[in-house]
Amino acid sequence: SDEKMKKIDKKLVDHHDEMLKASKDYMKAVVKSEKAILKFKAGVQVRDANKGMLTTESPMDYTRSEVTSFPLASDTIEFDVQYFRNEENDQTEGSHSATVSTFVGASVGKADMKMGAQASASVNTTLSYTMKSHTIEGSIVIVATASQKQAD
């Protein structure tokens, strides 16, 4: 029984040592990844119109974009603008196209559910096809929907 306890104690010490080594390896990998992320973010610089400084949020300069009013023959008109940054992710290859197409489907679907589903499928197919041949950093999506009153 004393011999059995020594074996158990040895296994516990060995297990503890393995856990410590795994923890150290994990922390080294985290530090390496964080350094790589910071290096990448330092290389991606986009002008932030609100603060006059560089960020990674959106490549659009809203201070240089002007809203112009035109007489329209519609009852309502809605614009929905969104920038989607393409995040690299090994787990889900089509996540960027899925995210963008979901946004388009939801935006267009407010006015017409069937059309929203068609627009979503079209965007997903087009973006997936494009991403097979090109590297995409992000997508700016502008959705405009309008409705008209029935003419008498």
PDB file of C-alpha atoms in Angstrom:
ATOM      1  CA  SER A   1       0.000   0.000   0.000  1.00  0.00           C
ATOM      2  CA  ASP A   2       2.923   2.356   0.676  1.00  0.00           C
ATOM      3  CA  GLU A   3       4.301   1.430  -2.754  1.00  0.00           C
ATOM      4  CA  LYS A   4       0.916   2.160  -4.369  1.00  0.00           C
ATOM      5  CA  MET A   5       0.826   5.614  -2.740  1.00  0.00           C
ATOM      6  CA  LYS A   6       4.296   6.407  -4.070  1.00  0.00           C
ATOM      7  CA  LYS A   7       3.163   5.442  -7.593  1.00  0.00           C
ATOM      8  CA  ILE A   8       0.072   7.655  -7.270  1.00  0.00           C
ATOM      9  CA  ASP A   9       2.175  10.542  -5.931  1.00  0.00           C
ATOM     10  CA  LYS A  10       4.608  10.144  -8.848  1.00  0.00           C
ATOM     11  CA  LYS A  11       1.727  10.152 -11.354  1.00  0.00           C
ATOM     12  CA  LEU A  12       0.334  13.299  -9.729  1.00  0.00           C
ATOM     13  CA  VAL A  13       3.694  15.057  -9.915  1.00  0.00           C
ATOM     14  CA  ASP A  14       4.148  13.958 -13.554  1.00  0.00           C
ATOM     15  CA  HIS A  15       0.644  15.153 -14.429  1.00  0.00           C
ATOM     16  CA  HIS A  16       1.295  18.480 -12.699  1.00  0.00           C
ATOM     17  CA  ASP A  17       4.542  18.914 -14.651  1.00  0.00           C
ATOM     18  CA  GLU A  18       2.744  18.139 -17.934  1.00  0.00           C
ATOM     19  CA  MET A  19       0.049  20.706 -17.103  1.00  0.00           C
ATOM     20  CA  LEU A  20       2.678  23.354 -16.318  1.00  0.00           C
ATOM     21  CA  LYS A  21       4.471  22.667 -19.601  1.00  0.00           C
ATOM     22  CA  ALA A  22       1.198  22.829 -21.550  1.00  0.00           C
ATOM     23  CA  SER A  23       0.315  26.119 -19.828  1.00  0.00           C
ATOM     24  CA  LYS A  24       3.684  27.616 -20.724  1.00  0.00           C
ATOM     25  CA  ASP A  25       3.368  26.454 -24.340  1.00  0.00           C
ATOM     26  CA  TYR A  26      -0.137  27.903 -24.548  1.00  0.00           C
ATOM     27  CA  MET A  27       0.950  31.270 -23.145  1.00  0.00           C
ATOM     28  CA  LYS A  28       3.866  31.418 -25.601  1.00  0.00           C
ATOM     29  CA  ALA A  29       1.425  30.784 -28.456  1.00  0.00           C
ATOM     30  CA  VAL A  30      -0.948  33.500 -27.172  1.00  0.00           C
ATOM     31  CA  VAL A  31       1.864  36.055 -26.927  1.00  0.00           C
ATOM     32  CA  LYS A  32       3.085  35.148 -30.416  1.00  0.00           C
ATOM     33  CA  SER A  33      -0.451  35.485 -31.836  1.00  0.00           C
ATOM     34  CA  GLU A  34      -1.052  38.810 -30.087  1.00  0.00           C
ATOM     35  CA  LYS A  35       2.214  40.197 -31.469  1.00  0.00           C
ATOM     36  CA  ALA A  36       1.212  39.074 -34.981  1.00  0.00           C
ATOM     37  CA  ILE A  37      -2.223  40.699 -34.613  1.00  0.00           C
ATOM     38  CA  LEU A  38      -0.698  43.983 -33.439  1.00  0.00           C
ATOM     39  CA  LYS A  39       1.783  43.923 -36.322  1.00  0.00           C
ATOM     40  CA  PHE A  40      -1.063  43.311 -38.785  1.00  0.00           C
ATOM     41  CA  LYS A  41      -3.245  46.059 -37.311  1.00  0.00           C
ATOM     42  CA  ALA A  42      -0.339  48.492 -37.497  1.00  0.00           C
ATOM     43  CA  GLY A  43      -0.162  47.847 -41.250  1.00  0.00           C
ATOM     44  CA  VAL A  44      -3.903  48.420 -41.857  1.00  0.00           C
ATOM     45  CA  GLN A  45      -4.669  52.097 -41.596  1.00  0.00           C
ATOM     46  CA  VAL A  46      -7.823  53.800 -42.703  1.00  0.00           C
ATOM     47  CA  ARG A  47      -8.879  57.376 -42.095  1.00  0.00           C
ATOM     48  CA  ASP A  48     -11.557  57.892 -39.426  1.00  0.00           C
ATOM     49  CA  ALA A  49     -13.547  60.939 -40.506  1.00  0.00           C
ATOM     50  CA  ASN A  50     -14.887  61.643 -37.015  1.00  0.00           C
ATOM     51  CA  LYS A  51     -11.567  61.747 -35.217  1.00  0.00           C
ATOM     52  CA  GLY A  52      -9.180  62.752 -38.001  1.00  0.00           C
ATOM     53  CA  MET A  53      -6.996  59.770 -37.177  1.00  0.00           C
ATOM     54  CA  LEU A  54      -6.346  56.352 -38.626  1.00  0.00           C
ATOM     55  CA  THR A  55      -8.359  53.271 -37.634  1.00  0.00           C
ATOM     56  CA  THR A  56      -9.369  49.916 -39.123  1.00  0.00           C
ATOM     57  CA  GLU A  57     -13.130  50.502 -38.977  1.00  0.00           C
ATOM     58  CA  SER A  58     -14.152  51.702 -42.443  1.00  0.00           C
ATOM     59  CA  PRO A  59     -12.343  52.871 -45.568  1.00  0.00           C
ATOM     60  CA  MET A  60     -15.092  55.402 -46.342  1.00  0.00           C
ATOM     61  CA  ASP A  61     -14.392  59.078 -45.666  1.00  0.00           C
ATOM     62  CA  TYR A  62     -17.820  60.305 -44.595  1.00  0.00           C
ATOM     63  CA  THR A  63     -16.657  63.940 -44.388  1.00  0.00           C
ATOM     64  CA  ARG A  64     -16.091  63.914 -48.160  1.00  0.00           C
ATOM     65  CA  SER A  65     -19.465  62.266 -48.856  1.00  0.00           C
ATOM     66  CA  GLU A  66     -22.316  64.651 -49.432  1.00  0.00           C
ATOM     67  CA  VAL A  67     -26.019  63.989 -48.999  1.00  0.00           C
ATOM     68  CA  THR A  68     -27.962  65.475 -51.875  1.00  0.00           C
ATOM     69  CA  SER A  69     -31.738  65.761 -51.980  1.00  0.00           C
ATOM     70  CA  PHE A  70     -33.545  64.989 -55.227  1.00  0.00           C
ATOM     71  CA  PRO A  71     -37.264  65.089 -55.932  1.00  0.00           C
ATOM     72  CA  LEU A  72     -38.304  61.454 -55.923  1.00  0.00           C
ATOM     73  CA  ALA A  73     -41.541  59.820 -56.934  1.00  0.00           C
ATOM     74  CA  SER A  74     -41.646  57.516 -53.945  1.00  0.00           C
ATOM     75  CA  ASP A  75     -43.562  57.374 -50.716  1.00  0.00           C
ATOM     76  CA  THR A  76     -40.578  56.203 -48.658  1.00  0.00           C
ATOM     77  CA  ILE A  77     -36.940  55.541 -49.372  1.00  0.00           C
ATOM     78  CA  GLU A  78     -34.493  53.849 -47.032  1.00  0.00           C
ATOM     79  CA  PHE A  79     -30.735  53.569 -47.287  1.00  0.00           C
ATOM     80  CA  ASP A  80     -28.785  51.042 -45.273  1.00  0.00           C
ATOM     81  CA  VAL A  81     -24.977  51.228 -45.438  1.00  0.00           C
ATOM     82  CA  GLN A  82     -22.605  48.830 -43.727  1.00  0.00           C
ATOM     83  CA  TYR A  83     -18.887  48.033 -43.977  1.00  0.00           C
ATOM     84  CA  PHE A  84     -17.889  44.419 -43.353  1.00  0.00           C
ATOM     85  CA  ARG A  85     -14.228  43.712 -42.698  1.00  0.00           C
ATOM     86  CA  ASN A  86     -13.159  40.266 -43.893  1.00  0.00           C
ATOM     87  CA  GLU A  87     -11.716  38.516 -40.858  1.00  0.00           C
ATOM     88  CA  GLU A  88      -9.521  35.510 -41.550  1.00  0.00           C
ATOM     89  CA  ASN A  89     -10.990  32.450 -39.861  1.00  0.00           C
ATOM     90  CA  ASP A  90      -9.863  28.880 -40.522  1.00  0.00           C
ATOM     91  CA  GLN A  91     -13.083  27.385 -39.134  1.00  0.00           C
ATOM     92  CA  THR A  92     -15.587  28.982 -41.494  1.00  0.00           C
ATOM     93  CA  GLU A  93     -14.426  29.605 -45.027  1.00  0.00           C
ATOM     94  CA  GLY A  94     -17.581  31.365 -46.219  1.00  0.00           C
ATOM     95  CA  SER A  95     -18.323  33.442 -43.142  1.00  0.00           C
ATOM     96  CA  HIS A  96     -17.697  36.817 -44.852  1.00  0.00           C
ATOM     97  CA  SER A  97     -20.076  36.089 -47.726  1.00  0.00           C
ATOM     98  CA  ALA A  98     -22.627  34.654 -45.282  1.00  0.00           C
ATOM     99  CA  THR A  99     -22.461  37.746 -43.046  1.00  0.00           C
ATOM    100  CA  VAL A 100     -22.806  40.159 -45.960  1.00  0.00           C
ATOM    101  CA  SER A 101     -25.618  38.190 -47.604  1.00  0.00           C
ATOM    102  CA  THR A 102     -27.511  37.971 -44.299  1.00  0.00           C
ATOM    103  CA  PHE A 103     -27.307  41.761 -43.945  1.00  0.00           C
ATOM    104  CA  VAL A 104     -28.542  42.272 -47.511  1.00  0.00           C
ATOM    105  CA  GLY A 105     -31.363  39.760 -47.048  1.00  0.00           C
ATOM    106  CA  ALA A 106     -32.502  41.429 -43.816  1.00  0.00           C
ATOM    107  CA  SER A 107     -32.310  44.945 -45.284  1.00  0.00           C
ATOM    108  CA  VAL A 108     -34.156  44.117 -48.496  1.00  0.00           C
ATOM    109  CA  GLY A 109     -36.500  41.748 -46.650  1.00  0.00           C
ATOM    110  CA  LYS A 110     -37.971  44.656 -44.663  1.00  0.00           C
ATOM    111  CA  ALA A 111     -39.723  45.752 -47.858  1.00  0.00           C
ATOM    112  CA  ASP A 112     -40.249  42.369 -49.545  1.00  0.00           C
ATOM    113  CA  MET A 113     -39.364  39.015 -47.936  1.00  0.00           C
ATOM    114  CA  LYS A 114     -39.177  37.100 -51.226  1.00  0.00           C
ATOM    115  CA  MET A 115     -36.938  39.720 -52.792  1.00  0.00           C
ATOM    116  CA  GLY A 116     -34.785  39.755 -49.625  1.00  0.00           C
ATOM    117  CA  ALA A 117     -34.192  36.011 -49.921  1.00  0.00           C
ATOM    118  CA  GLN A 118     -33.302  36.349 -53.618  1.00  0.00           C
ATOM    119  CA  ALA A 119     -30.926  39.247 -52.945  1.00  0.00           C
ATOM    120  CA  SER A 120     -29.280  37.346 -50.097  1.00  0.00           C
ATOM    121  CA  ALA A 121     -28.706  34.245 -52.252  1.00  0.00           C
ATOM    122  CA  SER A 122     -27.378  36.348 -55.130  1.00  0.00           C
ATOM    123  CA  VAL A 123     -24.916  38.238 -52.902  1.00  0.00           C
ATOM    124  CA  ASN A 124     -23.749  35.012 -51.251  1.00  0.00           C
ATOM    125  CA  THR A 125     -23.107  33.320 -54.606  1.00  0.00           C
ATOM    126  CA  THR A 126     -21.369  36.336 -56.143  1.00  0.00           C
ATOM    127  CA  LEU A 127     -19.192  37.063 -53.116  1.00  0.00           C
ATOM    128  CA  SER A 128     -18.223  33.405 -52.644  1.00  0.00           C
ATOM    129  CA  TYR A 129     -17.244  33.161 -56.315  1.00  0.00           C
ATOM    130  CA  THR A 130     -15.247  36.402 -56.139  1.00  0.00           C
ATOM    131  CA  MET A 131     -13.422  35.333 -52.973  1.00  0.00           C
ATOM    132  CA  LYS A 132     -12.196  32.162 -54.672  1.00  0.00           C
ATOM    133  CA  SER A 133     -10.194  34.252 -57.152  1.00  0.00           C
ATOM    134  CA  HIS A 134      -9.399  37.400 -55.162  1.00  0.00           C
ATOM    135  CA  THR A 135      -8.340  38.468 -51.686  1.00  0.00           C
ATOM    136  CA  ILE A 136     -11.006  40.742 -50.223  1.00  0.00           C
ATOM    137  CA  GLU A 137     -10.197  42.985 -47.266  1.00  0.00           C
ATOM    138  CA  GLY A 138     -13.791  44.094 -46.785  1.00  0.00           C
ATOM    139  CA  SER A 139     -17.094  44.903 -48.429  1.00  0.00           C
ATOM    140  CA  ILE A 140     -19.056  48.135 -48.417  1.00  0.00           C
ATOM    141  CA  VAL A 141     -22.731  47.339 -48.869  1.00  0.00           C
ATOM    142  CA  ILE A 142     -25.281  49.997 -49.777  1.00  0.00           C
ATOM    143  CA  VAL A 143     -28.913  48.878 -49.805  1.00  0.00           C
ATOM    144  CA  ALA A 144     -31.611  51.268 -51.008  1.00  0.00           C
ATOM    145  CA  THR A 145     -35.295  50.396 -50.884  1.00  0.00           C
ATOM    146  CA  ALA A 146     -38.186  52.565 -52.028  1.00  0.00           C
ATOM    147  CA  SER A 147     -41.941  52.206 -51.932  1.00  0.00           C
ATOM    148  CA  GLN A 148     -44.565  54.050 -53.956  1.00  0.00           C
ATOM    149  CA  LYS A 149     -48.167  54.889 -53.318  1.00  0.00           C
ATOM    150  CA  GLN A 150     -50.783  53.406 -55.608  1.00  0.00           C
ATOM    151  CA  ALA A 151     -51.611  55.875 -58.362  1.00  0.00           C
ATOM    152  CA  ASP A 152     -55.282  56.821 -58.604  1.00  0.00           C
TER     153      ASP A 152
END
